[in-house]
CSV table of C-alpha atoms in Angstrom, one decimal:
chain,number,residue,atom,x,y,z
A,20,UNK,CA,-74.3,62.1,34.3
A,21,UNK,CA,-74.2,58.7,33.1
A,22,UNK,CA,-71.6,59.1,30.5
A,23,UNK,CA,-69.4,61.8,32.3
A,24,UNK,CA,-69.4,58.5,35.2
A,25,UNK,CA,-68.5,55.8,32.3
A,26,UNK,CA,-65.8,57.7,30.5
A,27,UNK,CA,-64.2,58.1,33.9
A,28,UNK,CA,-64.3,55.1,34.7
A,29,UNK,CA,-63.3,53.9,31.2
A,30,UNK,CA,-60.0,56.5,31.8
A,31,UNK,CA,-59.1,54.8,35.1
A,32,UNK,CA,-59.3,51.5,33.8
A,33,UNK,CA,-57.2,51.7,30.3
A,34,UNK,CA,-53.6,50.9,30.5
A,35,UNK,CA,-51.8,53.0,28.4
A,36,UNK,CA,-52.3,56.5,29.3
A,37,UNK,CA,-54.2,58.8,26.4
A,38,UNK,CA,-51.5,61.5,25.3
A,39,UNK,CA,-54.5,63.9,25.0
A,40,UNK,CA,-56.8,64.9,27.3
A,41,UNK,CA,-60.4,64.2,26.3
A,42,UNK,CA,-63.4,64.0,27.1
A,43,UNK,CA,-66.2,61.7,25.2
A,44,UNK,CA,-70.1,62.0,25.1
A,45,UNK,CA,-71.4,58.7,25.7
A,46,UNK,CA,-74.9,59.0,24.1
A,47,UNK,CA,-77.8,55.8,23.0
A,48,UNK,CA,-79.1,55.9,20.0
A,49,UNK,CA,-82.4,55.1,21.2
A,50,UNK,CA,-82.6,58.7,23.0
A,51,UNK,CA,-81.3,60.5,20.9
A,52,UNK,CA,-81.8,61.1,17.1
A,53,UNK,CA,-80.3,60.5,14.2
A,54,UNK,CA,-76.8,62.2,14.0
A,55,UNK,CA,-75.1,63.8,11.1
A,56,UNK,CA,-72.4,60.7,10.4
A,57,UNK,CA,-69.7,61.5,8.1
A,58,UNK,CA,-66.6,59.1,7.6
A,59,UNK,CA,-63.4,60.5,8.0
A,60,UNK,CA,-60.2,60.0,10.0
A,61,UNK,CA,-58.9,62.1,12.9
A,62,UNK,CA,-55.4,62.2,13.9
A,63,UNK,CA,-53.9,58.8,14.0
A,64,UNK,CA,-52.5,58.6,17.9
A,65,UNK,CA,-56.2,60.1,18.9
A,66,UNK,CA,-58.1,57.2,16.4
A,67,UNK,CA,-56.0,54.4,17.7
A,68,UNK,CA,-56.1,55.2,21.4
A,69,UNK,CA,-60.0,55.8,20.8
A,70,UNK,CA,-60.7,52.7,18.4
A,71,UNK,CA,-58.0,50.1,21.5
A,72,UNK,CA,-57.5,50.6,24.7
A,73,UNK,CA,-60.7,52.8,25.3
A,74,UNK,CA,-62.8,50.7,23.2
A,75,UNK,CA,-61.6,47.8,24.3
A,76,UNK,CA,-62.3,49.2,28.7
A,77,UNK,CA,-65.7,50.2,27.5
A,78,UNK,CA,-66.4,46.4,26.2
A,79,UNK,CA,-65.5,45.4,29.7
A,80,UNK,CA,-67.1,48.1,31.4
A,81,UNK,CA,-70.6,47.7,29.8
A,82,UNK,CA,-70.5,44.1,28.5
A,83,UNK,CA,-74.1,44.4,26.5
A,84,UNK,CA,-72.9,47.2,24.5
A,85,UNK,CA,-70.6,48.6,21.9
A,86,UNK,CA,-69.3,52.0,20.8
A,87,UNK,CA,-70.0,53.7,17.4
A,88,UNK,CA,-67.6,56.9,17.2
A,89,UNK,CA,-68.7,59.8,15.3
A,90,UNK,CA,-65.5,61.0,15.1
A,91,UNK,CA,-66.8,64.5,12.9
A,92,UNK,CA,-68.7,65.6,15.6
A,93,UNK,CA,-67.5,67.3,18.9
A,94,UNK,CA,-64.4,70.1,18.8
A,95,UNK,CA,-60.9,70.3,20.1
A,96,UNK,CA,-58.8,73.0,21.6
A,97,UNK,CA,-55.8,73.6,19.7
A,98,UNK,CA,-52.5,76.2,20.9
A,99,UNK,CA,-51.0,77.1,18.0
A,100,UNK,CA,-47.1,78.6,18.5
A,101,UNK,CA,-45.5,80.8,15.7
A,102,UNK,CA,-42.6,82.8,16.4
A,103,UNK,CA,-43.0,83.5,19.9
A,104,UNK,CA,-46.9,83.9,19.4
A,105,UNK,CA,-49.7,81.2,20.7
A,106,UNK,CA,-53.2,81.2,18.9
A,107,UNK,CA,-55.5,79.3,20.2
A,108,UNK,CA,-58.7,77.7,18.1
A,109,UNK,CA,-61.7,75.3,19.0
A,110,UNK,CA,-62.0,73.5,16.0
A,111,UNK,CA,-63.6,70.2,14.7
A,112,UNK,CA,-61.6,67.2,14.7
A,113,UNK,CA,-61.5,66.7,11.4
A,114,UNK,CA,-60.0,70.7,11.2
A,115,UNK,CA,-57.8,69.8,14.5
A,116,UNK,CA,-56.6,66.9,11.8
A,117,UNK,CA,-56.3,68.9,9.1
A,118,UNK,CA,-53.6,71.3,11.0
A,119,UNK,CA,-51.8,68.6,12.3
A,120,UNK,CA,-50.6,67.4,8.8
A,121,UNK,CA,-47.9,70.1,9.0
A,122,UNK,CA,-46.7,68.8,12.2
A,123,UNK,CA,-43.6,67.1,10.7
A,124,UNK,CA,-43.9,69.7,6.9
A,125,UNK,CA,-44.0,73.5,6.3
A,126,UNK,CA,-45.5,71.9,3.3
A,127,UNK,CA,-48.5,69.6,2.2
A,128,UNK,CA,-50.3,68.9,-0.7
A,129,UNK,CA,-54.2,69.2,-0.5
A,130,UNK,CA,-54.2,65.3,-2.1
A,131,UNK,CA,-52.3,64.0,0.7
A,132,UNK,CA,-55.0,65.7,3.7
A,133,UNK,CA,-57.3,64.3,1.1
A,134,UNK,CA,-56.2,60.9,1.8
A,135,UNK,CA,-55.2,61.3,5.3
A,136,UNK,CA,-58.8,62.4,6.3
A,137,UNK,CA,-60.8,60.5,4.5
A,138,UNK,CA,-62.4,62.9,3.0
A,139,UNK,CA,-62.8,64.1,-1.1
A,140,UNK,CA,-60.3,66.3,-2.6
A,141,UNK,CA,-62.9,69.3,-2.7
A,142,UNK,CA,-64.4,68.9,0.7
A,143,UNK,CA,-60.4,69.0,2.0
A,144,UNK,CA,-60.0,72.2,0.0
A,145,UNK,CA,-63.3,73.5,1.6
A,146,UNK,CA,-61.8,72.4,5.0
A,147,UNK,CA,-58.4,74.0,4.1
A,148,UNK,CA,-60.3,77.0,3.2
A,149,UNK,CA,-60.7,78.0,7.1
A,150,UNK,CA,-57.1,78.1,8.1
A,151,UNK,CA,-56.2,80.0,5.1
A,152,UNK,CA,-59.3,82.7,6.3
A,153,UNK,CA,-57.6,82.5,9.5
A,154,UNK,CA,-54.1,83.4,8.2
A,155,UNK,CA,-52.4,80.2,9.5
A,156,UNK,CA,-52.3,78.5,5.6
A,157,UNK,CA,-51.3,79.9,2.2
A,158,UNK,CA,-51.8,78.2,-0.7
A,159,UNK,CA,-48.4,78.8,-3.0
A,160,UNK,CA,-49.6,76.7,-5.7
A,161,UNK,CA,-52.6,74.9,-7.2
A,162,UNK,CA,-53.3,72.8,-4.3
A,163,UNK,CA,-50.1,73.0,-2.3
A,164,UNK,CA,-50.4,74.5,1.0
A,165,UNK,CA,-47.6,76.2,3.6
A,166,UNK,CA,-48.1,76.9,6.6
A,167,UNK,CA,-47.8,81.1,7.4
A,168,UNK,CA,-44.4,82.2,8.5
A,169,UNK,CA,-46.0,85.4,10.5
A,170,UNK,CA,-49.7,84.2,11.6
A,171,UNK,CA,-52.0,87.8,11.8
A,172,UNK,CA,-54.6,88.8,14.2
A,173,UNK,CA,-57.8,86.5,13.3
A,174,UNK,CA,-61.2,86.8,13.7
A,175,UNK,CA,-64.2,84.1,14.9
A,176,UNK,CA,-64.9,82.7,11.3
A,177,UNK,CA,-68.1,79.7,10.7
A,178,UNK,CA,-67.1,77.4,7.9
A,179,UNK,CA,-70.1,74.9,8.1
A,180,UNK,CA,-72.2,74.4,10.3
A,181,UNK,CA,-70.6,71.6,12.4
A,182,UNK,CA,-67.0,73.0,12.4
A,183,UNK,CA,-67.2,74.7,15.6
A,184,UNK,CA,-65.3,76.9,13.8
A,185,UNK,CA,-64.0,79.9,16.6
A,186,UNK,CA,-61.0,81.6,17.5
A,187,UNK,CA,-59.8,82.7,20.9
A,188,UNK,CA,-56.5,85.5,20.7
């Protein structure tokens, strides 16, 4: 209750509006135990808004304390449009991330997710490896990846076990 309170008052007092909608889990570390931590990067609007502005109203909120993100955990709703056709997933961040690479590209090269996630070339081809299950990726060559012209029906598909990894058609 606590932490759904503090995150809305942390979203009333920020200045610059959050072009998401989110909602955060504000947990202690001395309740709770030791979380999986991996370091990687989520989209870039999303970390910045996350790591300023609503870093910087907690601070002020709860003077005494700080924020450690564990940005791997926790899952976002994506709508996917392709040619008239919406898909929707609940992914991890680091697979909402992952997607988001082709926002500007039909076209991206495993290397550069690699980089942009944070994560090793063969964990970012694991990663890949779910939206190419779910038909929304090809890989055309070693590495390169495209994003499906004509998306098919998909099925719920686990990839790991923190990839809350399920699709709604």
């Amino acid at each position: 209750v606590d932490s759904k309170r503090t995150h809305a008052n942390i979203i009333n007092k920020v200045k610059q509006e959050c072009p998401f909608e989110i909602s955060t889990l504000i947990i202690s570390h001395v309740f709770w135990p030791n979380l999986r931590k991996e370091e990687v990067n989520i989209y870039k609007p999303l970390q910045d808004y996350l790591s300023g502005e609503y870093q910087t109203a907690y601070s002020e909120l709860k003077r005494s304390r700080t924020l450690e993100w564990n940005l791997n955990l926790g899952f976002v709703e994506l709508d996917l449009e392709f040619e008239g056709r919406t898909l929707s997933f609940t992914v991890s961040p680091v697979q909402a991330t992952i997607i988001l690479c082709f926002e500007k590209s039909e076209k991206c090269h495993a290397d550069t997710i690699s980089n942009t996630i944070g994560l090793s070339l063969s964990q970012t081809r694991k990663k890949l490896a779910f939206w190419v299950t779910n038909g929304v990726l090809k890989e055309t060559s070693k590495d390169m990846y495209e994003l499906e012209k004509e998306v098919k029906e998909t099925q719920q598909v686990v990839v790991e076990e923190m990839d809350s990894a399920m699709v709604k058609i």
